[in-house]
């Protein structure tokens, strides 16, 4: 985390232009004064030291772009929106991904395998920065059935961002589920279950899925962390005021403290979710659990 | 199947969930104006912020000594009921209204103005608009730290309600500057309570903390959602206020704003998307507004480098541009071709300058400068900040220069801060620029081009020009003053360190029930005059 903060810190300061440059050029005296007020005239290393010291105490400093607002306050206003977007996206990705993964695994080599898997390959390959505008073009401009910007302001404005952000992960989940399911479906206990005459739905959803879903669960943590990072693009395309958009704007505004604050948050999320998903995977998978207890 | 059903249900929920907000019909009944205000403001501290978005909110909350006349270019009394100006024009006495009070009931005093002006001029506050008061004697010196004692600055309270202002020299536009929020009063005790006179990051502008003196008080501020203000019952003219409140909605996406307006969630549409302009103009002629704006879009030339240091070259570049084509076919927002730097107005200032489109003359001048048919002319760079509109204009001008003059130009777009940085470092050949005047006077444009002014940035310097501006400042009569500005403008349009392209217009929609909203060049609409017809 320290590495991320330091790297970000030096990068933002290396970018040309400063937080107080404006269309209406202020006199050099004023700029000097502003830099002094925010200690921007100090050597970078001591600025970094101060920042870390304050950050440890939970103080991420004032925003340069919005005087009177703290970075924490701005993050607090944007985070619920980003979290909601990420939540819906992961839900969308799970539902679509797992379902098509199951369908594919039950029809290996057939059309119902190739079709969802080809679509998911496209899903993985097409980045949201392209998918978003395509969806806007189709549903917003040609068909005019869905709003193309905002969040929670007009009916249906949450649909396109959710699909855009969730698609790539739906595709990955689909492939992971398919792989996991194929492995499980070939195992003896499934054959036993089928031999005992259980109906296929029961076999698939109650016996096979529990194991088949494991790779997906394992990937859930990195996926959620990735969704937060992916929100930068999606929030910018759909002009949603979450932390992703703040981050992009802060970068353009050279709002150093806000950039750093959000970087810290995203790093923290990434580490936490990866850890959580490892723990969850261990808990769900008896094989991993036993290994753990032997050690 | 269950999962499909479930996902459908979730999508329906997702699709239907939307915030409940006020619509214009119920707002009309309650006397609440719903304004599309562009973006989230940087803040609400009149001495810190800069920008149009902020201006629109601040004039609801605070009131200066004078107020922009909504039906003209002058000013009308604000917190001051009257004033007198000495014969030499240097001493002004303002009489503050007896019934002007702060929203907590404290009387508004002359001392409050002294404190407020001291605040914006305090170097440590780092205000970007201190120059709005530089006309005041020693204000600039105090702001730049050359003098430490504020008593030497030309503002003092004669008694509780009389403010005396001493100017450096006669300044006819000073009264207009007093209608700018940078000169507005702030409540001294509140400022002191929340961190003192030089604290930029003060919490005093929060709804619970703010004490203000304008027609409205701040009641809610939700970031990126809404800013709500409510009628200030203690405002001196509250009996004549027709609005009970205003909701300022920060909608920074043009398409969302359009949806808001069409679905009756706002009384105005701040910016019309270019492709919809002609449609709205035809379909909603009573709501469609196209008004002149006090701003100029222009190209700034670095006159320190060859061959752009040659006047003939700069003239050729200007002559090759067909401004009519640019406004009719490229910008398409009702802009007017610009033939002077200061936007002209029939009422007060209409410089007789012209910037014709004459490719033949352009080629002749270029040949005289040593580049017949553009031969040997170095390829140069046209810099602009990343924006589709700027790009289209740059492409059109690139074509004009290539086709008419044989000059090759590379287009370079960079992000806003890089653009600003390169301009201020002089690392450019030609850049796009835009300027909106802070007050309606030629000085707010022409002063920029005086030698070494911070916003000049072209390296251009002309002693005669500088002299005309000084003479304008010291001139005895208004007629002389305007003449000096006209002469200065002629020099500028002859030497062309900047090439004006078009005069800005404001193109927006306003619902018919909004009354008392008058067109003016600063696009300022004091809420004291506005009412909503049911």
mmCIF file of C-alpha atoms in Angstrom, chain B residues 165-374:
data_model
loop_
_atom_site.group_PDB
_atom_site.id
_atom_site.type_symbol
_atom_site.label_atom_id
_atom_site.label_comp_id
_atom_site.label_asym_id
_atom_site.label_seq_id
_atom_site.Cartn_x
_atom_site.Cartn_y
_atom_site.Cartn_z
ATOM 1 C CA UNK B 165 -13.823 54.488 -0.593
ATOM 2 C CA UNK B 166 -10.777 56.259 -1.992
ATOM 3 C CA UNK B 167 -9.687 55.175 -5.446
ATOM 4 C CA UNK B 168 -6.214 55.267 -6.938
ATOM 5 C CA UNK B 169 -7.663 57.186 -9.844
ATOM 6 C CA UNK B 170 -11.067 57.863 -11.274
ATOM 7 C CA UNK B 171 -12.515 54.489 -12.295
ATOM 8 C CA UNK B 172 -15.850 54.673 -14.120
ATOM 9 C CA UNK B 173 -16.377 50.911 -14.021
ATOM 10 C CA UNK B 174 -15.733 50.623 -10.283
ATOM 11 C CA UNK B 175 -19.461 50.658 -9.511
ATOM 12 C CA UNK B 176 -19.849 47.719 -11.887
ATOM 13 C CA UNK B 177 -17.096 45.859 -10.095
ATOM 14 C CA UNK B 178 -19.049 46.307 -6.873
ATOM 15 C CA UNK B 179 -21.783 44.149 -8.386
ATOM 16 C CA UNK B 180 -19.240 41.320 -8.705
ATOM 17 C CA UNK B 181 -19.284 38.747 -5.924
ATOM 18 C CA UNK B 182 -15.580 39.250 -5.157
ATOM 19 C CA UNK B 183 -16.488 42.568 -3.529
ATOM 20 C CA UNK B 184 -19.481 41.206 -1.587
ATOM 21 C CA UNK B 185 -19.568 41.371 2.214
ATOM 22 C CA UNK B 186 -19.146 38.360 4.481
ATOM 23 C CA UNK B 187 -20.237 38.180 8.124
ATOM 24 C CA UNK B 188 -17.108 38.947 10.195
ATOM 25 C CA UNK B 189 -18.077 37.033 13.349
ATOM 26 C CA UNK B 190 -18.879 33.931 11.323
ATOM 27 C CA UNK B 191 -15.571 34.123 9.464
ATOM 28 C CA UNK B 192 -13.690 34.517 12.741
ATOM 29 C CA UNK B 193 -15.637 31.676 14.350
ATOM 30 C CA UNK B 194 -14.692 29.249 11.572
ATOM 31 C CA UNK B 195 -10.968 29.662 11.303
ATOM 32 C CA UNK B 196 -10.336 33.361 10.763
ATOM 33 C CA UNK B 197 -9.737 35.793 7.972
ATOM 34 C CA UNK B 198 -7.170 33.816 5.977
ATOM 35 C CA UNK B 199 -8.643 30.308 6.213
ATOM 36 C CA UNK B 200 -9.478 28.989 2.756
ATOM 37 C CA UNK B 201 -10.868 25.684 3.911
ATOM 38 C CA UNK B 202 -13.304 27.152 6.365
ATOM 39 C CA UNK B 203 -16.619 25.461 7.128
ATOM 40 C CA UNK B 204 -18.530 28.731 7.306
ATOM 41 C CA UNK B 205 -20.284 28.167 3.979
ATOM 42 C CA UNK B 206 -22.126 25.082 5.256
ATOM 43 C CA UNK B 207 -25.906 25.443 5.568
ATOM 44 C CA UNK B 208 -25.844 25.297 9.353
ATOM 45 C CA UNK B 209 -23.091 27.900 9.618
ATOM 46 C CA UNK B 210 -23.691 30.421 6.887
ATOM 47 C CA UNK B 211 -24.884 33.920 7.753
ATOM 48 C CA UNK B 212 -25.619 35.906 4.599
ATOM 49 C CA UNK B 213 -27.171 39.231 3.589
ATOM 50 C CA UNK B 214 -28.815 38.413 0.259
ATOM 51 C CA UNK B 215 -32.427 37.724 -0.663
ATOM 52 C CA UNK B 216 -32.086 34.018 0.171
ATOM 53 C CA UNK B 217 -30.430 31.860 2.810
ATOM 54 C CA UNK B 218 -28.766 28.506 2.336
ATOM 55 C CA UNK B 219 -30.840 25.578 3.603
ATOM 56 C CA UNK B 220 -29.375 22.488 1.975
ATOM 57 C CA UNK B 221 -26.198 21.567 0.130
ATOM 58 C CA UNK B 222 -25.930 17.951 -1.036
ATOM 59 C CA UNK B 223 -22.843 17.394 -3.159
ATOM 60 C CA UNK B 224 -23.738 16.704 -6.788
ATOM 61 C CA UNK B 225 -27.448 16.596 -5.972
ATOM 62 C CA UNK B 226 -28.917 19.952 -5.074
ATOM 63 C CA UNK B 227 -28.329 23.299 -3.378
ATOM 64 C CA UNK B 228 -31.495 24.727 -1.862
ATOM 65 C CA UNK B 229 -31.972 28.327 -0.799
ATOM 66 C CA UNK B 230 -35.027 29.781 0.931
ATOM 67 C CA UNK B 231 -36.409 33.304 1.008
ATOM 68 C CA UNK B 232 -34.627 35.435 3.620
ATOM 69 C CA UNK B 233 -37.424 37.081 5.603
ATOM 70 C CA UNK B 234 -34.924 39.570 7.018
ATOM 71 C CA UNK B 235 -33.806 40.809 3.576
ATOM 72 C CA UNK B 236 -34.498 44.550 3.311
ATOM 73 C CA UNK B 237 -36.715 44.086 0.261
ATOM 74 C CA UNK B 238 -38.257 40.762 1.237
ATOM 75 C CA UNK B 239 -41.775 42.129 0.812
ATOM 76 C CA UNK B 240 -41.121 42.434 -2.903
ATOM 77 C CA UNK B 241 -39.525 39.021 -3.326
ATOM 78 C CA UNK B 242 -41.784 36.797 -5.340
ATOM 79 C CA UNK B 243 -39.830 33.570 -5.131
ATOM 80 C CA UNK B 244 -39.931 31.482 -1.976
ATOM 81 C CA UNK B 245 -36.870 29.491 -2.849
ATOM 82 C CA UNK B 246 -34.517 28.227 -5.534
ATOM 83 C CA UNK B 247 -33.137 24.752 -6.134
ATOM 84 C CA UNK B 248 -29.822 24.808 -7.979
ATOM 85 C CA UNK B 249 -29.316 21.476 -9.719
ATOM 86 C CA UNK B 250 -25.775 20.558 -10.777
ATOM 87 C CA UNK B 251 -26.407 18.675 -14.016
ATOM 88 C CA UNK B 252 -23.153 18.582 -15.923
ATOM 89 C CA UNK B 253 -24.305 16.298 -18.719
ATOM 90 C CA UNK B 254 -26.042 18.074 -21.563
ATOM 91 C CA UNK B 255 -28.180 15.101 -22.452
ATOM 92 C CA UNK B 256 -29.327 14.584 -18.845
ATOM 93 C CA UNK B 257 -30.061 18.308 -18.547
ATOM 94 C CA UNK B 258 -32.131 18.089 -21.703
ATOM 95 C CA UNK B 259 -34.111 15.205 -20.225
ATOM 96 C CA UNK B 260 -34.634 17.152 -17.003
ATOM 97 C CA UNK B 261 -36.001 20.104 -18.899
ATOM 98 C CA UNK B 262 -38.240 18.125 -21.218
ATOM 99 C CA UNK B 263 -39.674 16.075 -18.380
ATOM 100 C CA UNK B 264 -40.492 19.237 -16.420
ATOM 101 C CA UNK B 265 -37.907 18.934 -13.679
ATOM 102 C CA UNK B 266 -36.213 22.285 -14.316
ATOM 103 C CA UNK B 267 -37.401 25.716 -15.389
ATOM 104 C CA UNK B 268 -34.427 26.201 -17.684
ATOM 105 C CA UNK B 269 -32.048 24.271 -19.883
ATOM 106 C CA UNK B 270 -28.649 25.854 -19.351
ATOM 107 C CA UNK B 271 -27.047 24.603 -22.567
ATOM 108 C CA UNK B 272 -28.839 23.214 -25.610
ATOM 109 C CA UNK B 273 -27.028 20.418 -27.422
ATOM 110 C CA UNK B 274 -25.798 21.801 -30.750
ATOM 111 C CA UNK B 275 -27.737 19.270 -32.822
ATOM 112 C CA UNK B 276 -30.997 20.294 -31.150
ATOM 113 C CA UNK B 277 -30.653 24.061 -31.495
ATOM 114 C CA UNK B 278 -32.540 24.530 -34.736
ATOM 115 C CA UNK B 279 -35.210 22.001 -33.760
ATOM 116 C CA UNK B 280 -35.938 23.774 -30.474
ATOM 117 C CA UNK B 281 -35.792 27.166 -32.133
ATOM 118 C CA UNK B 282 -38.579 26.107 -34.505
ATOM 119 C CA UNK B 283 -40.668 24.027 -32.160
ATOM 120 C CA UNK B 284 -40.503 26.114 -28.981
ATOM 121 C CA UNK B 285 -39.991 29.721 -30.126
ATOM 122 C CA UNK B 286 -41.292 31.127 -26.831
ATOM 123 C CA UNK B 287 -38.913 29.095 -24.697
ATOM 124 C CA UNK B 288 -35.877 29.301 -26.950
ATOM 125 C CA UNK B 289 -33.418 32.096 -26.054
ATOM 126 C CA UNK B 290 -30.478 33.279 -28.101
ATOM 127 C CA UNK B 291 -28.705 36.215 -26.485
ATOM 128 C CA UNK B 292 -25.445 38.055 -26.913
ATOM 129 C CA UNK B 293 -22.858 37.270 -24.292
ATOM 130 C CA UNK B 294 -19.907 39.354 -23.150
ATOM 131 C CA UNK B 295 -17.266 36.927 -24.352
ATOM 132 C CA UNK B 296 -14.890 36.390 -27.249
ATOM 133 C CA UNK B 297 -13.447 33.208 -28.699
ATOM 134 C CA UNK B 298 -10.055 33.928 -30.173
ATOM 135 C CA UNK B 299 -6.653 32.582 -31.158
ATOM 136 C CA UNK B 300 -3.634 33.739 -29.233
ATOM 137 C CA UNK B 301 -0.366 34.089 -31.122
ATOM 138 C CA UNK B 302 3.095 33.829 -29.629
ATOM 139 C CA UNK B 303 4.604 37.021 -31.065
ATOM 140 C CA UNK B 304 8.048 36.230 -29.695
ATOM 141 C CA UNK B 305 8.852 33.667 -32.360
ATOM 142 C CA UNK B 306 9.513 33.994 -36.080
ATOM 143 C CA UNK B 307 7.703 34.200 -38.419
ATOM 144 C CA UNK B 308 4.693 34.928 -36.162
ATOM 145 C CA UNK B 309 6.473 38.051 -34.923
ATOM 146 C CA UNK B 310 5.815 39.556 -38.368
ATOM 147 C CA UNK B 311 2.628 41.642 -38.460
ATOM 148 C CA UNK B 312 2.082 40.796 -42.127
ATOM 149 C CA UNK B 313 2.057 37.110 -41.335
ATOM 150 C CA UNK B 314 -0.460 37.570 -38.536
ATOM 151 C CA UNK B 315 -2.664 39.682 -40.789
ATOM 152 C CA UNK B 316 -2.502 37.076 -43.525
ATOM 153 C CA UNK B 317 -3.576 34.402 -41.032
ATOM 154 C CA UNK B 318 -6.564 36.490 -40.002
ATOM 155 C CA UNK B 319 -7.542 37.465 -43.563
ATOM 156 C CA UNK B 320 -7.619 33.836 -44.637
ATOM 157 C CA UNK B 321 -10.290 32.923 -42.084
ATOM 158 C CA UNK B 322 -13.931 33.068 -43.157
ATOM 159 C CA UNK B 323 -15.671 33.716 -39.860
ATOM 160 C CA UNK B 324 -19.134 33.389 -41.362
ATOM 161 C CA UNK B 325 -18.385 29.843 -42.378
ATOM 162 C CA UNK B 326 -17.159 29.075 -38.881
ATOM 163 C CA UNK B 327 -20.292 30.312 -37.126
ATOM 164 C CA UNK B 328 -22.745 29.034 -39.744
ATOM 165 C CA UNK B 329 -21.298 25.641 -40.513
ATOM 166 C CA UNK B 330 -18.998 24.729 -37.633
ATOM 167 C CA UNK B 331 -20.185 26.103 -34.297
ATOM 168 C CA UNK B 332 -23.835 26.459 -35.340
ATOM 169 C CA UNK B 333 -24.875 27.910 -31.980
ATOM 170 C CA UNK B 334 -25.921 31.357 -33.144
ATOM 171 C CA UNK B 335 -22.473 32.854 -32.442
ATOM 172 C CA UNK B 336 -21.583 36.140 -34.146
ATOM 173 C CA UNK B 337 -18.377 36.585 -36.162
ATOM 174 C CA UNK B 338 -15.993 38.767 -34.114
ATOM 175 C CA UNK B 339 -14.341 41.812 -35.674
ATOM 176 C CA UNK B 340 -12.970 43.243 -32.444
ATOM 177 C CA UNK B 341 -11.622 41.828 -29.200
ATOM 178 C CA UNK B 342 -14.215 43.533 -27.003
ATOM 179 C CA UNK B 343 -17.722 42.322 -27.866
ATOM 180 C CA UNK B 344 -19.450 45.347 -29.374
ATOM 181 C CA UNK B 345 -22.664 46.816 -28.092
ATOM 182 C CA UNK B 346 -24.643 49.563 -29.786
ATOM 183 C CA UNK B 347 -25.357 51.236 -26.438
ATOM 184 C CA UNK B 348 -21.912 51.886 -25.122
ATOM 185 C CA UNK B 349 -19.031 50.745 -27.277
ATOM 186 C CA UNK B 350 -18.969 49.808 -30.924
ATOM 187 C CA UNK B 351 -15.420 49.905 -32.297
ATOM 188 C CA UNK B 352 -15.192 50.568 -36.052
ATOM 189 C CA UNK B 353 -12.751 47.716 -36.606
ATOM 190 C CA UNK B 354 -13.099 45.058 -39.256
ATOM 191 C CA UNK B 355 -11.430 41.751 -39.879
ATOM 192 C CA UNK B 356 -12.388 40.977 -43.481
ATOM 193 C CA UNK B 357 -12.143 37.650 -45.226
ATOM 194 C CA UNK B 358 -9.808 38.458 -48.126
ATOM 195 C CA UNK B 359 -7.680 35.508 -49.247
ATOM 196 C CA UNK B 360 -6.119 37.454 -52.143
ATOM 197 C CA UNK B 361 -4.826 40.170 -49.829
ATOM 198 C CA UNK B 362 -3.726 37.486 -47.379
ATOM 199 C CA UNK B 363 -1.600 35.812 -50.077
ATOM 200 C CA UNK B 364 -0.144 39.169 -51.073
ATOM 201 C CA UNK B 365 0.865 39.992 -47.488
ATOM 202 C CA UNK B 366 2.333 36.550 -46.981
ATOM 203 C CA UNK B 367 4.385 36.957 -50.153
ATOM 204 C CA UNK B 368 5.597 40.349 -48.905
ATOM 205 C CA UNK B 369 6.634 38.694 -45.673
ATOM 206 C CA UNK B 370 8.843 36.376 -47.731
ATOM 207 C CA UNK B 371 6.593 33.346 -48.070
ATOM 208 C CA UNK B 372 4.976 33.405 -51.537
ATOM 209 C CA UNK B 373 2.304 30.666 -51.658
ATOM 210 C CA UNK B 374 3.436 29.622 -48.233
#
